[in-house]
Coordinates of N, CA and C in Angstrom, one line a residue:
M1 N 90.6 141.3 26.5 CA 90.6 139.9 26.0 C 90.9 138.9 27.0
K2 N 90.2 137.8 27.0 CA 90.3 136.7 27.9 C 91.0 135.6 27.2
V3 N 92.2 135.2 27.8 CA 93.0 134.1 27.2 C 93.1 132.9 28.1
L4 N 92.8 131.7 27.5 CA 92.9 130.5 28.2 C 94.2 129.8 27.7
I5 N 95.1 129.5 28.7 CA 96.3 128.7 28.4 C 96.2 127.3 29.0
I6 N 96.3 126.3 28.1 CA 96.2 124.9 28.6 C 97.6 124.3 28.6
A7 N 98.1 124.0 29.8 CA 99.4 123.3 29.9 C 99.3 121.8 30.1
N8 N 100.4 121.2 30.3 CA 100.5 119.7 30.3 C 100.3 119.1 31.7
G9 N 100.0 119.8 32.7 CA 99.9 119.3 34.0 C 98.5 118.6 34.3
D10 N 98.2 118.3 35.5 CA 97.0 117.6 35.9 C 95.8 118.6 35.9
I11 N 94.6 118.2 35.5 CA 93.4 119.0 35.6 C 92.4 118.4 36.4
G12 N 92.5 117.1 36.7 CA 91.4 116.4 37.5 C 90.3 116.0 36.6
D13 N 89.1 115.8 37.2 CA 87.9 115.4 36.4 C 87.5 116.4 35.4
S14 N 87.6 116.0 34.1 CA 87.2 117.0 33.1 C 85.8 117.5 33.2
R15 N 84.9 116.7 33.7 CA 83.5 117.2 33.9 C 83.4 118.3 34.9
K16 N 84.2 118.2 36.0 CA 84.2 119.3 36.9 C 84.9 120.6 36.4
V17 N 85.9 120.3 35.6 CA 86.7 121.4 34.9 C 85.7 122.2 34.1
K18 N 84.9 121.6 33.3 CA 83.9 122.2 32.4 C 83.0 123.1 33.2
D19 N 82.7 122.8 34.5 CA 81.8 123.6 35.3 C 82.4 124.9 35.7
V20 N 83.7 124.9 35.9 CA 84.4 126.1 36.4 C 85.2 126.9 35.3
L21 N 85.3 126.3 34.1 CA 86.1 126.9 33.1 C 85.5 128.2 32.6
P22 N 86.1 129.3 32.7 CA 85.5 130.6 32.1 C 85.6 130.6 30.6
A23 N 84.7 131.3 30.0 CA 84.7 131.5 28.6 C 85.9 132.3 28.2
A24 N 86.5 132.0 27.1 CA 87.8 132.7 26.7 C 87.6 133.1 25.2
D25 N 88.3 134.2 24.9 CA 88.3 134.7 23.5 C 89.4 134.1 22.7
Y26 N 90.4 133.5 23.3 CA 91.6 133.0 22.6 C 92.1 131.8 23.5
V27 N 92.4 130.7 22.8 CA 92.9 129.5 23.5 C 94.3 129.1 23.0
I28 N 95.2 129.1 23.9 CA 96.6 128.6 23.6 C 96.9 127.3 24.2
C29 N 97.3 126.3 23.5 CA 97.8 125.0 24.0 C 99.3 125.0 24.1
A30 N 99.8 124.8 25.3 CA 101.3 124.7 25.4 C 101.6 123.2 25.4
D31 N 102.2 122.7 24.3 CA 102.6 121.4 24.2 C 101.6 120.3 24.5
G32 N 101.8 119.5 25.5 CA 100.9 118.4 25.9 C 99.6 118.9 26.4
G33 N 99.4 120.2 26.6 CA 98.1 120.7 27.0 C 97.0 120.4 25.9
L34 N 97.5 120.1 24.7 CA 96.6 119.8 23.6 C 95.7 118.6 23.9
R35 N 96.2 117.6 24.7 CA 95.4 116.5 25.0 C 94.2 116.9 25.9
H36 N 94.4 117.9 26.8 CA 93.3 118.3 27.7 C 92.3 119.1 26.8
A37 N 92.8 119.9 25.9 CA 91.9 120.6 25.0 C 91.0 119.6 24.2
K38 N 91.6 118.6 23.7 CA 90.8 117.6 23.0 C 89.8 116.9 23.9
E39 N 90.2 116.6 25.1 CA 89.2 115.9 26.1 C 88.1 116.9 26.4
L40 N 88.4 118.2 26.5 CA 87.3 119.2 26.8 C 86.5 119.6 25.7
G41 N 86.9 119.2 24.5 CA 86.2 119.6 23.3 C 86.5 121.0 22.8
L42 N 87.7 121.5 23.2 CA 88.1 122.9 22.8 C 89.1 122.8 21.6
V43 N 88.9 123.7 20.7 CA 89.8 123.8 19.5 C 90.7 125.0 19.8
P44 N 92.0 124.8 19.9 CA 92.9 126.0 20.2 C 93.0 126.9 19.0
D45 N 93.3 128.2 19.4 CA 93.6 129.2 18.4 C 95.1 129.2 18.0
L46 N 95.9 128.6 18.9 CA 97.4 128.5 18.8 C 97.9 127.3 19.5
I47 N 98.8 126.6 18.9 CA 99.5 125.5 19.6 C 101.0 125.8 19.6
L48 N 101.7 125.7 20.7 CA 103.1 126.0 20.8 C 103.8 125.0 21.7
G49 N 105.1 125.0 21.5 CA 106.0 124.2 22.4 C 107.1 123.5 21.7
D50 N 107.9 122.7 22.4 CA 108.9 121.9 21.8 C 108.3 120.5 21.4
F51 N 107.1 120.2 21.9 CA 106.4 119.0 21.5 C 107.1 117.7 22.0
D52 N 107.7 117.8 23.1 CA 108.3 116.6 23.7 C 107.4 115.7 24.5
S53 N 106.1 116.2 24.7 CA 105.2 115.5 25.5 C 103.9 115.2 24.7
L54 N 104.0 115.2 23.4 CA 102.8 114.9 22.5 C 103.1 113.6 21.8
A55 N 102.1 112.7 21.7 CA 102.2 111.5 20.9 C 102.3 111.8 19.4
H56 N 103.0 111.0 18.7 CA 103.2 111.2 17.3 C 101.9 111.2 16.6
G57 N 101.8 112.2 15.7 CA 100.6 112.3 14.9 C 99.5 113.2 15.4
V58 N 99.5 113.5 16.7 CA 98.5 114.4 17.3 C 98.5 115.7 16.6
L59 N 99.7 116.3 16.4 CA 99.7 117.7 15.8 C 99.2 117.7 14.4
E60 N 99.4 116.7 13.7 CA 99.0 116.7 12.3 C 97.5 116.9 12.1
E61 N 96.7 116.4 13.0 CA 95.2 116.6 13.0 C 94.9 118.1 13.0
Y62 N 95.6 118.8 13.9 CA 95.3 120.2 14.0 C 96.0 121.0 12.9
R63 N 97.1 120.6 12.5 CA 97.8 121.3 11.4 C 96.9 121.2 10.1
T64 N 96.3 120.0 9.9 CA 95.4 119.9 8.7 C 94.2 120.7 8.9
A65 N 93.8 121.0 10.1 CA 92.6 121.8 10.3 C 92.9 123.3 10.2
G66 N 94.2 123.6 10.1 CA 94.6 125.0 9.9 C 94.9 125.8 11.2
V67 N 95.0 125.1 12.3 CA 95.4 125.7 13.6 C 96.9 126.1 13.5
P68 N 97.2 127.4 13.8 CA 98.6 127.8 13.8 C 99.4 127.0 14.8
I69 N 100.6 126.6 14.4 CA 101.5 125.9 15.3 C 102.9 126.5 15.3
R70 N 103.4 126.8 16.5 CA 104.8 127.4 16.6 C 105.7 126.4 17.4
K71 N 106.7 125.9 16.8 CA 107.6 125.0 17.4 C 108.8 125.7 17.9
Y72 N 109.2 125.3 19.2 CA 110.4 125.9 19.8 C 111.4 124.8 20.2
P73 N 112.6 125.2 20.3 CA 113.6 124.1 20.7 C 113.4 123.7 22.1
Q74 N 113.9 122.5 22.4 CA 113.8 122.0 23.8 C 114.8 122.8 24.7
D75 N 115.9 123.1 24.2 CA 116.9 123.9 25.0 C 116.6 125.4 24.9
K76 N 116.0 126.0 25.9 CA 115.6 127.4 25.9 C 115.5 127.9 27.3
D77 N 115.4 129.2 27.4 CA 115.3 129.9 28.7 C 113.9 130.0 29.3
K78 N 112.9 129.7 28.5 CA 111.5 129.8 29.0 C 110.8 128.4 28.9
T79 N 109.9 128.2 29.8 CA 109.1 127.0 29.7 C 108.0 127.3 28.6
D80 N 107.4 126.3 28.1 CA 106.4 126.5 27.1 C 105.2 127.3 27.6
T81 N 104.9 127.1 28.9 CA 103.8 127.9 29.6 C 104.2 129.3 29.6
Q82 N 105.5 129.7 30.0 CA 105.9 131.1 30.0 C 105.8 131.7 28.7
I83 N 106.2 131.0 27.6 CA 106.1 131.5 26.3 C 104.6 131.9 26.0
A84 N 103.7 131.0 26.4 CA 102.3 131.2 26.2 C 101.8 132.5 27.0
V85 N 102.3 132.6 28.2 CA 101.9 133.7 29.0 C 102.4 135.0 28.4
D86 N 103.6 135.0 27.9 CA 104.2 136.2 27.3 C 103.4 136.6 26.0
I87 N 103.0 135.6 25.2 CA 102.2 135.9 24.1 C 100.8 136.5 24.5
A88 N 100.2 136.0 25.6 CA 99.0 136.6 26.1 C 99.2 138.1 26.5
I89 N 100.3 138.3 27.1 CA 100.6 139.7 27.5 C 100.8 140.6 26.3
D90 N 101.5 140.1 25.3 CA 101.7 140.9 24.1 C 100.4 141.1 23.3
M91 N 99.5 140.2 23.5 CA 98.2 140.4 22.8 C 97.3 141.4 23.5
G92 N 97.7 141.8 24.7 CA 96.9 142.8 25.5 C 95.8 142.1 26.3
A93 N 96.0 140.9 26.7 CA 95.0 140.2 27.5 C 94.7 140.9 28.8
T94 N 93.4 140.9 29.2 CA 93.0 141.5 30.4 C 92.8 140.4 31.5
H95 N 92.5 139.2 31.0 CA 92.4 138.0 31.9 C 93.1 136.9 31.3
V96 N 93.8 136.1 32.1 CA 94.5 134.9 31.7 C 94.2 133.8 32.6
Y97 N 93.7 132.7 32.1 CA 93.4 131.5 32.9 C 94.3 130.4 32.5
L98 N 95.0 129.8 33.5 CA 95.9 128.7 33.3 C 95.3 127.4 33.7
L99 N 95.2 126.5 32.8 CA 94.6 125.1 33.1 C 95.8 124.1 32.9
G100 N 95.9 123.1 33.8 CA 96.9 122.1 33.7 C 98.3 122.7 34.1
A101 N 98.3 123.7 35.0 CA 99.5 124.3 35.4 C 100.2 123.6 36.6
F102 N 99.5 122.7 37.3 CA 100.0 122.0 38.4 C 100.1 120.5 38.1
G103 N 101.1 119.8 38.6 CA 101.3 118.4 38.3 C 102.3 117.8 39.1
S104 N 102.9 116.7 38.6 CA 103.9 115.9 39.4 C 105.2 116.6 39.5
R105 N 105.5 117.5 38.6 CA 106.8 118.3 38.7 C 106.6 119.6 39.5
W106 N 107.0 119.5 40.8 CA 106.8 120.7 41.7 C 107.5 121.9 41.1
D107 N 108.7 121.7 40.5 CA 109.4 122.9 40.0 C 108.6 123.6 38.9
H108 N 107.9 122.8 38.1 CA 107.1 123.5 37.0 C 105.8 124.1 37.7
S109 N 105.3 123.4 38.7 CA 104.1 124.0 39.4 C 104.4 125.3 40.0
Y110 N 105.6 125.4 40.7 CA 106.0 126.7 41.3 C 106.3 127.7 40.2
A111 N 106.9 127.3 39.2 CA 107.2 128.3 38.1 C 105.9 128.8 37.5
N112 N 104.9 128.1 37.5 CA 103.6 128.6 37.0 C 102.9 129.5 38.0
M113 N 103.2 129.3 39.3 CA 102.8 130.2 40.3 C 103.4 131.6 40.1
M114 N 104.7 131.5 39.7 CA 105.4 132.8 39.3 C 104.8 133.5 38.2
M115 N 104.2 132.7 37.3 CA 103.5 133.3 36.1 C 102.3 134.1 36.6
L116 N 101.6 133.6 37.6 CA 100.5 134.4 38.2 C 101.0 135.8 38.7
Y117 N 102.1 135.7 39.4 CA 102.7 137.0 39.9 C 103.1 137.9 38.7
R118 N 103.7 137.3 37.7 CA 104.1 138.0 36.5 C 102.9 138.8 35.9
L119 N 101.8 138.1 35.8 CA 100.6 138.7 35.2 C 100.0 139.7 36.2
A120 N 99.9 139.4 37.5 CA 99.3 140.3 38.4 C 100.0 141.6 38.5
K121 N 101.3 141.6 38.4 CA 102.1 142.8 38.4 C 101.7 143.7 37.3
R122 N 101.2 143.2 36.2 CA 100.8 143.9 35.0 C 99.3 144.2 35.0
N123 N 98.7 144.1 36.2 CA 97.3 144.3 36.4 C 96.4 143.5 35.5
I124 N 96.9 142.3 35.2 CA 96.1 141.3 34.4 C 95.5 140.3 35.4
E125 N 94.2 140.1 35.4 CA 93.6 139.2 36.3 C 94.0 137.8 35.8
A126 N 94.5 136.9 36.7 CA 95.0 135.6 36.3 C 94.6 134.6 37.3
W127 N 94.2 133.4 36.9 CA 93.9 132.3 37.7 C 94.7 131.1 37.2
I128 N 95.0 130.2 38.2 CA 95.3 128.8 37.8 C 94.1 128.0 38.3
L129 N 93.6 127.1 37.5 CA 92.5 126.3 37.9 C 92.6 124.9 37.5
D130 N 91.9 124.0 38.3 CA 91.7 122.6 37.9 C 90.4 122.2 38.5
A131 N 90.1 120.9 38.6 CA 88.8 120.4 39.0 C 88.5 120.8 40.4
H132 N 89.5 121.0 41.2 CA 89.3 121.2 42.7 C 89.7 122.6 43.2
N133 N 90.5 123.4 42.5 CA 91.0 124.6 43.0 C 91.0 125.7 42.0
I134 N 90.9 126.9 42.5 CA 91.2 128.1 41.7 C 92.2 129.0 42.5
V135 N 93.3 129.3 41.9 CA 94.4 130.0 42.6 C 94.6 131.3 41.9
M136 N 94.8 132.4 42.7 CA 95.2 133.7 42.1 C 96.2 134.3 43.1
V137 N 96.9 135.4 42.6 CA 97.8 136.2 43.3 C 97.3 137.6 43.2
S138 N 97.3 138.3 44.4 CA 96.8 139.7 44.3 C 97.5 140.5 45.4
N139 N 97.4 141.8 45.2 CA 97.6 142.8 46.3 C 96.5 143.8 46.2
G140 N 96.4 144.8 47.1 CA 95.3 145.8 47.0 C 94.0 145.2 47.6
V141 N 92.9 145.4 46.9 CA 91.6 144.9 47.3 C 91.1 143.9 46.3
V142 N 90.7 142.8 46.8 CA 90.2 141.8 45.9 C 88.8 141.2 46.4
R143 N 87.9 141.0 45.5 CA 86.6 140.5 45.8 C 86.4 139.2 45.1
I144 N 86.1 138.1 45.8 CA 86.1 136.8 45.3 C 84.7 136.1 45.5
K145 N 84.2 135.6 44.4 CA 82.9 134.8 44.6 C 83.1 133.4 45.1
G146 N 82.2 133.0 46.0 CA 82.3 131.6 46.5 C 81.0 131.2 47.0
Q147 N 80.9 130.1 47.7 CA 79.7 129.5 48.2 C 79.9 129.3 49.7
A148 N 78.8 129.5 50.5 CA 78.9 129.3 51.9 C 79.4 127.9 52.2
G149 N 80.4 127.8 53.1 CA 81.0 126.6 53.5 C 82.2 126.2 52.6
Q150 N 82.5 126.9 51.6 CA 83.6 126.6 50.7 C 84.9 127.1 51.3
F151 N 86.0 126.3 51.2 CA 87.3 126.7 51.8 C 88.0 127.8 50.9
I152 N 88.6 128.7 51.6 CA 89.5 129.7 50.9 C 90.7 129.9 51.8
S153 N 91.9 129.8 51.2 CA 93.1 129.9 52.0 C 93.9 131.2 51.5
L154 N 94.5 131.9 52.5 CA 95.2 133.1 52.2 C 96.7 132.9 52.6
L155 N 97.6 132.9 51.7 CA 99.0 132.6 52.0 C 99.9 133.6 51.4
P156 N 101.0 134.0 52.1 CA 101.9 135.0 51.6 C 102.7 134.4 50.4
L157 N 103.1 135.3 49.5 CA 103.9 135.0 48.4 C 105.3 135.6 48.6
G158 N 106.3 134.9 49.0 CA 107.6 135.4 49.0 C 108.0 136.3 50.2
E159 N 107.0 136.8 50.9 CA 107.3 137.7 52.0 C 106.1 137.8 52.9
D160 N 106.2 138.3 54.1 CA 105.1 138.5 55.0 C 104.1 139.4 54.3
V161 N 102.8 139.2 54.6 CA 101.7 140.0 54.0 C 100.9 140.6 55.1
H162 N 100.6 141.9 54.9 CA 99.7 142.6 55.9 C 98.3 142.6 55.4
I163 N 97.4 142.0 56.1 CA 96.0 142.1 55.8 C 95.3 143.2 56.6
I164 N 94.7 144.1 55.9 CA 94.0 145.2 56.6 C 92.7 144.7 57.2
S165 N 91.9 144.0 56.3 CA 90.6 143.4 56.7 C 90.1 142.4 55.8
T166 N 89.2 141.6 56.2 CA 88.5 140.6 55.4 C 87.0 140.8 55.7
Q167 N 86.2 140.5 54.7 CA 84.7 140.4 54.9 C 84.2 139.1 54.3
G168 N 83.1 138.6 54.8 CA 82.5 137.4 54.2 C 83.2 136.1 54.6
L169 N 84.1 136.1 55.5 CA 84.8 134.9 55.9 C 84.5 134.5 57.4
K170 N 84.5 133.2 57.7 CA 84.2 132.7 59.0 C 85.2 133.2 60.0
Y171 N 86.4 133.2 59.6 CA 87.5 133.7 60.6 C 88.0 135.0 60.1
P172 N 87.5 136.1 60.6 CA 88.0 137.4 60.1 C 89.4 137.7 60.4
I173 N 90.1 138.4 59.5 CA 91.5 138.8 59.7 C 91.5 140.3 59.7
I174 N 91.8 140.9 60.8 CA 91.8 142.4 60.9 C 93.2 142.9 61.3
D175 N 93.8 143.7 60.5 CA 95.1 144.3 60.8 C 96.1 143.3 61.4
K176 N 96.3 142.2 60.6 CA 97.3 141.2 61.0 C 98.3 141.0 59.8
W177 N 99.5 140.5 60.3 CA 100.5 140.1 59.3 C 100.4 138.6 59.2
L178 N 100.5 138.1 57.9 CA 100.6 136.7 57.7 C 102.0 136.4 57.4
P179 N 102.7 135.8 58.3 CA 104.2 135.5 58.1 C 104.4 134.4 57.2
L180 N 105.5 134.5 56.5 CA 105.9 133.5 55.5 C 106.1 132.1 56.1
D181 N 106.5 132.1 57.3 CA 106.8 130.8 57.9 C 105.7 130.2 58.8
F182 N 104.5 130.8 58.7 CA 103.4 130.3 59.6 C 102.1 130.4 58.8
P183 N 101.5 129.3 58.3 CA 100.4 129.3 57.4 C 99.1 129.7 58.2
Y184 N 99.0 130.8 58.7 CA 97.9 131.3 59.6 C 96.6 131.3 58.8
G185 N 96.7 131.6 57.5 CA 95.5 131.9 56.7 C 94.9 130.6 56.0
I186 N 95.4 129.4 56.4 CA 94.9 128.2 55.7 C 93.5 127.9 56.1
S187 N 92.7 127.4 55.1 CA 91.4 126.8 55.4 C 90.4 127.7 56.1
N188 N 90.3 129.0 55.7 CA 89.2 129.8 56.1 C 88.0 129.4 55.3
V189 N 86.8 130.0 55.6 CA 85.6 129.5 55.0 C 84.7 130.6 54.6
F190 N 84.1 130.5 53.4 CA 83.1 131.5 53.0 C 81.9 131.4 53.9
V191 N 81.3 132.5 54.3 CA 80.0 132.5 55.0 C 79.0 133.4 54.2
Q192 N 79.5 134.0 53.1 CA 78.7 134.8 52.2 C 79.0 134.5 50.8
P193 N 78.2 134.9 49.8 CA 78.5 134.6 48.4 C 79.8 135.3 47.9
Y194 N 80.2 136.3 48.6 CA 81.5 137.0 48.2 C 82.3 137.2 49.4
A195 N 83.6 137.2 49.2 CA 84.6 137.6 50.2 C 85.4 138.8 49.7
E196 N 85.7 139.7 50.6 CA 86.5 140.8 50.2 C 87.7 140.9 51.1
I197 N 88.9 141.0 50.5 CA 90.1 141.0 51.2 C 90.9 142.3 50.9
Q198 N 91.2 143.0 51.9 CA 92.0 144.3 51.7 C 93.4 144.0 52.2
I199 N 94.4 144.1 51.2 CA 95.8 143.8 51.5 C 96.5 145.1 51.6
G200 N 97.2 145.3 52.7 CA 98.0 146.5 52.9 C 99.4 146.5 52.3
E201 N 100.0 145.3 52.4 CA 101.4 145.2 52.0 C 101.7 143.8 51.6
G202 N 102.4 143.6 50.5 CA 102.8 142.3 50.1 C 101.9 141.7 49.1
W203 N 102.2 140.5 48.6 CA 101.4 139.8 47.6 C 100.9 138.5 48.2
L204 N 99.6 138.3 48.0 CA 98.9 137.2 48.6 C 98.5 136.1 47.6
I205 N 98.7 134.9 48.0 CA 98.2 133.7 47.2 C 96.8 133.4 47.8
I206 N 95.8 133.4 46.9 CA 94.5 133.0 47.3 C 94.1 131.7 46.7
V207 N 93.7 130.8 47.5 CA 93.3 129.5 47.0 C 91.8 129.2 47.3
K208 N 91.0 129.0 46.3 CA 89.6 128.7 46.6 C 89.4 127.2 46.2
A209 N 89.1 126.4 47.2 CA 89.0 124.9 47.1 C 87.6 124.4 47.1
S210 N 87.3 123.4 46.3 CA 86.0 122.9 46.2 C 85.8 121.7 47.0
D211 N 86.8 121.2 47.7 CA 86.6 120.0 48.5 C 87.4 120.1 49.8

């Protein structure tokens, strides 16, 4: 099952988002993410949150249409996005796409990066995406589709990462450690339609950028 979670952060140009947004079997809106769904013409299967970032009356339109709504208190141990991620895990999701996961609150943005790690540890393919970037966290072997000339950055998550090899990139990385305090893997470039990265140790943040 492929689950799309729409959070309240920035998504950029909605027209560009439509071009990269994968098809999903189930759509969850976390609080103010509902405004992005509306802009994109998506009808959620579930709306949840404490609803501190929604204009008055917006929920009623969807409640009237029969969309399930779960309200949570503002004082809680999980963010609305984490609640949505945990629901996706409990549903048996194989893929989770997070839209609107980055924004002006860096603490929330980093917390959502942690959600990618939470999902990847459970062998669930997960992306954070917006109009300009697709971000994932991985270990092992990963194959990523791109376009010649497109930027791709490889950055360690929480600890140094050992790269066994890469293929399809302008600047090959062979048997090297990417240290946490030196962004050696920033702004590599696709030279083939696919890149393959073999990770020997650690968890890697992979950022595919469109500009």
